[in-house]
Amino acid sequence: MLYIKCPHCGWRSQNEFSYGGDATVKRPKLGKEVTDQEWDDFVYNRKSLRGKHWELWQHLSGCRQWIKVERDTATHEIFKTLKASEEIS
Amino acid sequence: MTQSFRLENVGLINRNKKLSFKFNGKVYYGYEGDTLASALIANGVHLVGRSFKYHRPRGFFGAGVDEPYAIVQLYRNGETEPNIKATEQELFEGLEATSVNCWPSVNFDIGAINNFLKIFLPAGFYYKTFMWPKSFWFKVYEPFIRKAAGLGVASTKHDKERYEHKYEYCDLLITGSGPSGLASAYAAAKNGARVILAEDKSRFGGTLLTSEVNIGNQSGKEWAESLISELKEMPNVTVKNRSQVFGYYDHNMLVMSERISDHLPKTKKFHPKQRLWYIRAKEVLISSGSIERPIVFGNNDTPGVMLSSAAKEYLKVYGVLVGKNPLIFTNNDSGYETAIEFQKNGVNPIILDTRKDPKSEIVDEAKNLGINIKFSYVVVAAQGYKKVKSADIAKISEDKEQLGAIENIKCDCICVSGFWTPTIHLASQSGNKTKFKEDIDAFVPGTSKQNETTLGAANGTYTLEETLKNSFEAGYKLSKEITKNDNKISFPNVIEKKSTVHDKFWCVPLPKGKNYKRFLDFQNDVAVSDIEIALKEGYRSIEHVKRYTTLGMATDQGKTSNLNGLQLVSKIENKVVPAVGHTTFRPPYTPVSIGAIVGREVGKHSKPTRKSPMHSWHEKNNAVFVDAGVWLRPRYYKQGNESLFEGSKREAKNVRTNVGVCDVTTLGKIDIKGPDAAELLNRVYTNAWLKLPVGKARYGVMLREDGIVMDDGTTTRISENHYHMTTTTAQAANVLSHLEYYLQLVWPELNVNVVSTTEQWAGAAIAGPKSRELLQKLFPKSDVSNEGLPFMGYMEGDLFGVKARIFRISFSGELAYEVNVESDNGYFMWEKIMEVGQEFKIQPYGTEALSTLRIEMGHVAGSELDGRTIPYDNSLEGLLSKKKDFIGKRSLNRKAFTAEDRQKVVGVVPLDKKTSIPEGSHLVKDSNAPLPNPKLGYISASCWSVEYDNPFSLAIVKDGKNMIGKKLFVMSPLKNKVIPVEIVSSHYVDPKGERVRS
Ligand SMILES: [Zn+2]
C-alpha cells in the first residue's frame, strides 16, 4: 500500500485516496473548436508509460483535495506531490 | 501410550501440565509447551501423512515454518482447519488432528499405488496425463485427483471466529527475535526508537534457545530472556510472539499475522482468533535467520530423515529424542552440535561427514566425547518404508563422484545438515536485488530498494559475535537517525565455538544399478529425475522449471528445496547458480488464513450500513428492506401475507389514486454556494442554467467527457448564490468528486464551494392526486396552490414548528412534492405526514412501487443511465443546449453517437398483456432465427403497470425511434422464455406530462 504525502494533510496511506489518471492532460477550453484528434487525445489517448508519471489523486477520505503525484509506475516510488494549484515543473 | 522418547529434565516444556490429545483417533499425552510434532515424536509417532503425488509415507522434516511434510487437518472447538503444520501447532488440551492425503488410512493408503506406478508420473504429469481425452476430465480425472490428492479439507461451515485488523506505525520493525533481532531491538529501543519486535514462534530467542554460547556471562537463553523481559517493560517497544511478518509491500508497509488464540482449546470471549497487522515502518530490520538445507540422497523422504537442527531443537526445547540410534549426515560443523547433544544425553550417535579432515573446536569436542565419526562418508540411501530402519552408507572419493563399497548400518533416524540457507524472502519481496554468496552457496540480500536492512544469518553471517556486533550497530545507527538520540549501549562479551568451512557437496550420486528416488522437494514429491526430465524437455527458465515440476510450490514454498533445485539445474546446464537465478519470492512467506485477511469485514460488516432517520418507523411498519448501495431502503411495506408483487402494486395504485409518501433521504444532496455557482452548473449540466430564477428548480443531466450520461437530478436555486443539487443515490459520491475535480483542477477561477449534505437532510416525497390537499394541511400558513407553488417551484415552510424546504418536483409522474427537514426532525416529519395524511388515505410506498411509477411514466433511471448510454439513447436530447458548451458536449458528435439507427429507449408490452418480461432479456426480430440471432436491444427495466394492469417494460433498442408499433420477440435464455411483444412509446402513462403540472 502506497504512502502518499498529501500537501495539505501530510503522510497518509493509499486507502484514503482515489486515483484520478494522468495529471498532464489539459482539458481544452470550453467553447474552443478542437479537432477530433485533439479531443480524442484529451478523452482517450494515454501513454500508459513505464517510469516517472505525474498523476492525479484525490484525498477522498481526508481533505478532499485533488493533488498531483509524481510516481514511478514500475517501482511505485513517489518523488513529489503538489497541490492542485501548483504547476508541474 | 507412554512418552518413551521424552527425556527427563531437558527442555523448556512445562512438565507440571500434562495434556491429552488425539491423532488419527488415538489418544496420546504431551506437555504444555509442546508442539503437536514434538508431542507425537515423544510418543514415537513418525508416520503423519502421505505425500502429495506418490502417497509415500511422511514423517517430520523440520521443527517450524519450513516443514514440508507434517501437514494435518486440525479440529478445534467444533471447527476444522486444513493445512496446519504439526511443527507450528502448539499443543492444547483436547487437540484433535488427522492425517491428510491418505485414504482410507495413513497405514494403508490406496494412493500409494502411485508410488509403484511412479514411472508413469514424471515431471509435468498433470499437464501430460490429464490432458487427453477431453471427455475424461470431469468423469475420470477430476474425481480421481480430488479423492486421492489435495492437502486437507476446508470447512464448509461459517467461521464463527473473530479476526481483527490493526494499523500500526513504528520507527523500526524487527522480524525475528534471534540474536540479531534481539540485539538490534535492544540497541534501538535504548536509543528511544519506537520498536516492534515480531517473533513467529511462541518462544523468543531463536537459535539462542538451542546453541551452546555465552553472552555477557549468561547462557544464550538467559541473555535472550533478560533482554525480552526488559524490552517488554519499555513503553516505546511492542514485543509480539506467535506473529509472522509474511509480506513486505510498497513504501515500507509490512503485514504480520498474529495467532492470538490458535494455541488455546477455545478462543476466549471477546478475543479474536487472529489479528492482521498492517505496519508502516520507517526502517525494517530483517533478522529472520536461516534454514538448514538437506543433502540429497536415495529415499531421503523416508520418515526419520530430518534436518539436524530440527533434531537438536526437539531435544533442547522439547526434551524429545527423534531417535535412539541416530545417524548424523553432515557436510559442515552444525551436524556435530546435534551429535554432541545426543551424546550428552546418553544416546550414541554416528557422524558421517562428507569432508575428509575438518579441523575446528566443534569437531575436536565431538572427538573428545568419543563420538564415532566417519569422514569422507555419505548416506547412499535410507532403508525402511514407514520409518528409517537402517542406512546404506559408503565412502566417497575426493572428487565426490565415486562411491566405495556399500555398507548397511542400523539406525532409527538420519539427521541431515547440508549447511544453511539465509531466509531472504522479506528482503526479496521488498525489491532487494539479491546476490549469490559463494562461500555459503546461497543468495543473500544485495542492494536495498526500500528502507530495509538484513542482519545475522539472514544476511549470511553465521557467527554469533559478528551477528551481535552488526545488529547492535544497526539498531543504534538507524534509531539515531530517526530519534536524534545518542545513547549507545556497550557490547557484551561473547563466547562461542569456532567452526570451519563447509563442504559444497549437496547430492549423493546413485550407486551403480540402483534407481533410488532422490527427492528435492518433499511436499510435492519432486525428485532429481523430474528436474532432469524437465530440462531434457527444453525447460530452461527456473520459473518454468518450477511450474512444470511443481518444485518449490505449495504450503512450504520450497523453503528446504529451492537451493538444491538450483544446484541441480546449474549442474545439468553447466551454469553457475547465480546465472540460473532464483524464482521470485512473493508474499505470503507462510500460509495466512483467509479469515485473517478478511478480518471483520464479513457478512453485514462487509460494508457500512446507512439508515435514514425514519428507519425505525419503517421497521415498526413491516417494511421489507432492500440494499440500495450502502443504504437500507424499504422495498415495500408488507400487509398480512402480501407478496412483493401484491404489496408494491397496492402502494403504486394508491399513489395514482390517492396519495403516497416515500422516504427519499438517500438521494445525494450537494450544497453549492458562491458567485459563480450558476456558471458551474451551466458547464456541468447539458441544459441552460444561467437564467434559473431564485425559488425555482430545474431538471438537469450531466455527462462524462466521453459523452456518456453520468447522472441526473434536480437542482434548486435557494437564493442568489446558493443552490441545492440532488443526485441519484448511487452516484452521490462520484458527482461530488466530479465537481471537485473541475473546481480544483480545471476551472479554479470559478468562485464556488461544494459540500455534501446528503446526511443533513431527511426527505419525503409526497405523490398523488391528493398530495396538494395534504400539503396544504401540513403547511397551513403557506400558499401551496398551483399558482403559489407551481411545478418546479420551491419554498420554505413551517411544518408544525419545524423549518422545512418544499420542492414541487416529481419522480412518479403524479402531482408530487418533496419535503426536506433537518435529519434530526425526519422522524417527526414522517409521523406528521402519516398522521395528517390519514384522511387522504395515505400509504407509505417503497422502492418497488417507486420503480413501477417511474417505469410506466418512461422516466429513465439507473437501469438506463448505466454508464453506456448517451442523452439521445434516453430521449434526453431535448436537454442538450445548442448555445453553450458543457462537459462532454464535444464527444456527442462522434460517428457512432450520431448514427441514423442509434439505440433509443422505448416501451415494451407483451402481446398477451399477461406475461411479465424478465429484465435483461434480449429483443430479436425472429425468435426462430439460427444462432447467433442478431440482438436489437435489451430490456432495461420491467414493472406491472398499475395504470393499465398489464406488464410494461423499458428497453434500449437499436433504431428505437422507428420501432414504435413494431412487433418483436423478447428472449430470455436464462429464464427459458420467448415472449411476443409490441414496441410502444416509453411514455406509457400521461405522455404529455399533464399530471405533474395539474
Ligand atoms: Zn489531504
PDB file of C-alpha atoms in Angstrom, chain B residues 152-257:
ATOM      1  CA  GLY B 152      -6.802 -31.370   3.714  1.00  0.00           C
ATOM      2  CA  VAL B 153     -10.418 -30.314   3.581  1.00  0.00           C
ATOM      3  CA  ALA B 154     -11.746 -26.810   4.055  1.00  0.00           C
ATOM      4  CA  SER B 155     -14.688 -26.394   6.374  1.00  0.00           C
ATOM      5  CA  THR B 156     -17.955 -25.569   4.632  1.00  0.00           C
ATOM      6  CA  LYS B 157     -19.405 -24.007   7.774  1.00  0.00           C
ATOM      7  CA  HIS B 158     -19.499 -20.316   8.534  1.00  0.00           C
ATOM      8  CA  ASP B 159     -16.412 -19.443  10.559  1.00  0.00           C
ATOM      9  CA  LYS B 160     -17.707 -18.129  13.861  1.00  0.00           C
ATOM     10  CA  GLU B 161     -14.283 -16.980  14.998  1.00  0.00           C
ATOM     11  CA  ARG B 162     -13.434 -13.307  15.003  1.00  0.00           C
ATOM     12  CA  TYR B 163     -10.446 -11.893  13.121  1.00  0.00           C
ATOM     13  CA  GLU B 164      -9.172  -8.372  13.514  1.00  0.00           C
ATOM     14  CA  HIS B 165      -7.111  -5.884  11.573  1.00  0.00           C
ATOM     15  CA  LYS B 166      -4.790  -3.387  13.174  1.00  0.00           C
ATOM     16  CA  TYR B 167      -2.849  -0.498  11.687  1.00  0.00           C
ATOM     17  CA  GLU B 168       0.408   0.436  13.332  1.00  0.00           C
ATOM     18  CA  TYR B 169       3.322   2.762  12.778  1.00  0.00           C
ATOM     19  CA  CYS B 170       6.826   2.433  14.149  1.00  0.00           C
ATOM     20  CA  ASP B 171      10.390   3.580  13.698  1.00  0.00           C
ATOM     21  CA  LEU B 172      11.855   0.098  13.462  1.00  0.00           C
ATOM     22  CA  LEU B 173      10.121  -3.158  12.712  1.00  0.00           C
ATOM     23  CA  ILE B 174      12.307  -6.124  13.545  1.00  0.00           C
ATOM     24  CA  THR B 175      11.348  -9.510  12.218  1.00  0.00           C
ATOM     25  CA  GLY B 176      12.678 -12.370  14.301  1.00  0.00           C
ATOM     26  CA  SER B 177      13.870 -12.481  17.901  1.00  0.00           C
ATOM     27  CA  GLY B 178      17.033 -14.491  17.465  1.00  0.00           C
ATOM     28  CA  PRO B 179      20.418 -12.985  18.354  1.00  0.00           C
ATOM     29  CA  SER B 180      20.357 -10.309  15.650  1.00  0.00           C
ATOM     30  CA  GLY B 181      16.720  -9.320  16.237  1.00  0.00           C
ATOM     31  CA  LEU B 182      17.196  -9.058  19.975  1.00  0.00           C
ATOM     32  CA  ALA B 183      20.434  -7.108  19.716  1.00  0.00           C
ATOM     33  CA  SER B 184      19.131  -4.562  17.204  1.00  0.00           C
ATOM     34  CA  ALA B 185      15.791  -4.184  19.019  1.00  0.00           C
ATOM     35  CA  TYR B 186      17.576  -3.602  22.296  1.00  0.00           C
ATOM     36  CA  ALA B 187      20.021  -1.080  20.858  1.00  0.00           C
ATOM     37  CA  ALA B 188      17.270   0.846  19.069  1.00  0.00           C
ATOM     38  CA  ALA B 189      14.854   0.749  21.984  1.00  0.00           C
ATOM     39  CA  LYS B 190      17.522   2.041  24.363  1.00  0.00           C
ATOM     40  CA  ASN B 191      18.057   4.881  21.935  1.00  0.00           C
ATOM     41  CA  GLY B 192      14.421   5.933  22.175  1.00  0.00           C
ATOM     42  CA  ALA B 193      13.055   4.492  18.931  1.00  0.00           C
ATOM     43  CA  ARG B 194       9.535   3.092  18.628  1.00  0.00           C
ATOM     44  CA  VAL B 195      10.219  -0.574  18.040  1.00  0.00           C
ATOM     45  CA  ILE B 196       8.057  -3.553  17.106  1.00  0.00           C
ATOM     46  CA  LEU B 197       9.780  -6.899  17.597  1.00  0.00           C
ATOM     47  CA  ALA B 198       7.956  -9.786  15.946  1.00  0.00           C
ATOM     48  CA  GLU B 199       8.651 -13.444  16.635  1.00  0.00           C
ATOM     49  CA  ASP B 200       6.950 -16.205  14.707  1.00  0.00           C
ATOM     50  CA  LYS B 201       7.280 -18.850  17.403  1.00  0.00           C
ATOM     51  CA  SER B 202       5.776 -18.879  20.868  1.00  0.00           C
ATOM     52  CA  ARG B 203       9.230 -18.584  22.466  1.00  0.00           C
ATOM     53  CA  PHE B 204      11.577 -15.690  21.925  1.00  0.00           C
ATOM     54  CA  GLY B 205      15.274 -16.208  21.311  1.00  0.00           C
ATOM     55  CA  GLY B 206      15.549 -18.145  18.047  1.00  0.00           C
ATOM     56  CA  THR B 207      18.762 -20.133  17.875  1.00  0.00           C
ATOM     57  CA  LEU B 208      19.830 -18.834  21.298  1.00  0.00           C
ATOM     58  CA  LEU B 209      17.469 -21.418  22.778  1.00  0.00           C
ATOM     59  CA  THR B 210      19.410 -24.291  21.265  1.00  0.00           C
ATOM     60  CA  SER B 211      23.002 -23.157  20.885  1.00  0.00           C
ATOM     61  CA  GLU B 212      25.803 -23.556  23.430  1.00  0.00           C
ATOM     62  CA  VAL B 213      27.030 -19.989  23.682  1.00  0.00           C
ATOM     63  CA  ASN B 214      27.774 -17.451  26.369  1.00  0.00           C
ATOM     64  CA  ILE B 215      26.868 -13.768  26.158  1.00  0.00           C
ATOM     65  CA  GLY B 216      27.905 -11.404  28.938  1.00  0.00           C
ATOM     66  CA  ASN B 217      28.418 -14.288  31.373  1.00  0.00           C
ATOM     67  CA  GLN B 218      24.969 -15.690  30.681  1.00  0.00           C
ATOM     68  CA  SER B 219      23.866 -18.613  28.567  1.00  0.00           C
ATOM     69  CA  GLY B 220      22.309 -17.582  25.255  1.00  0.00           C
ATOM     70  CA  LYS B 221      18.894 -18.493  26.560  1.00  0.00           C
ATOM     71  CA  GLU B 222      19.298 -16.488  29.759  1.00  0.00           C
ATOM     72  CA  TRP B 223      20.574 -13.495  27.828  1.00  0.00           C
ATOM     73  CA  ALA B 224      17.579 -13.659  25.491  1.00  0.00           C
ATOM     74  CA  GLU B 225      15.173 -13.923  28.418  1.00  0.00           C
ATOM     75  CA  SER B 226      16.647 -10.938  30.244  1.00  0.00           C
ATOM     76  CA  LEU B 227      16.547  -8.770  27.117  1.00  0.00           C
ATOM     77  CA  ILE B 228      12.991  -9.739  26.281  1.00  0.00           C
ATOM     78  CA  SER B 229      11.708  -9.028  29.768  1.00  0.00           C
ATOM     79  CA  GLU B 230      13.414  -5.641  29.707  1.00  0.00           C
ATOM     80  CA  LEU B 231      12.044  -4.839  26.244  1.00  0.00           C
ATOM     81  CA  LYS B 232       8.537  -5.820  27.306  1.00  0.00           C
ATOM     82  CA  GLU B 233       8.657  -3.223  30.074  1.00  0.00           C
ATOM     83  CA  MET B 234       9.658  -0.378  27.775  1.00  0.00           C
ATOM     84  CA  PRO B 235       6.817   1.921  26.681  1.00  0.00           C
ATOM     85  CA  ASN B 236       8.340   2.509  23.245  1.00  0.00           C
ATOM     86  CA  VAL B 237       8.538  -1.209  22.435  1.00  0.00           C
ATOM     87  CA  THR B 238       5.921  -3.692  21.277  1.00  0.00           C
ATOM     88  CA  VAL B 239       7.024  -7.302  21.592  1.00  0.00           C
ATOM     89  CA  LYS B 240       4.908  -9.909  19.839  1.00  0.00           C
ATOM     90  CA  ASN B 241       5.285 -13.664  19.755  1.00  0.00           C
ATOM     91  CA  ARG B 242       3.280 -16.045  17.531  1.00  0.00           C
ATOM     92  CA  SER B 243       3.496 -13.274  14.957  1.00  0.00           C
ATOM     93  CA  GLN B 244       4.741 -13.856  11.450  1.00  0.00           C
ATOM     94  CA  VAL B 245       5.648 -10.900   9.259  1.00  0.00           C
ATOM     95  CA  PHE B 246       4.727 -12.519   5.965  1.00  0.00           C
ATOM     96  CA  GLY B 247       4.621  -9.735   3.417  1.00  0.00           C
ATOM     97  CA  TYR B 248       6.762  -6.740   2.509  1.00  0.00           C
ATOM     98  CA  TYR B 249       4.833  -4.297   0.357  1.00  0.00           C
ATOM     99  CA  ASP B 250       5.315  -0.848  -1.116  1.00  0.00           C
ATOM    100  CA  HIS B 251       6.592   2.084   0.903  1.00  0.00           C
ATOM    101  CA  ASN B 252       7.702   0.001   3.868  1.00  0.00           C
ATOM    102  CA  MET B 253       4.272  -1.407   4.581  1.00  0.00           C
ATOM    103  CA  LEU B 254       4.556  -4.863   6.103  1.00  0.00           C
ATOM    104  CA  VAL B 255       1.821  -7.244   7.056  1.00  0.00           C
ATOM    105  CA  MET B 256       2.026  -9.501  10.064  1.00  0.00           C
ATOM    106  CA  SER B 257      -0.288 -12.267  11.143  1.00  0.00           C
TER     107      SER B 257
END
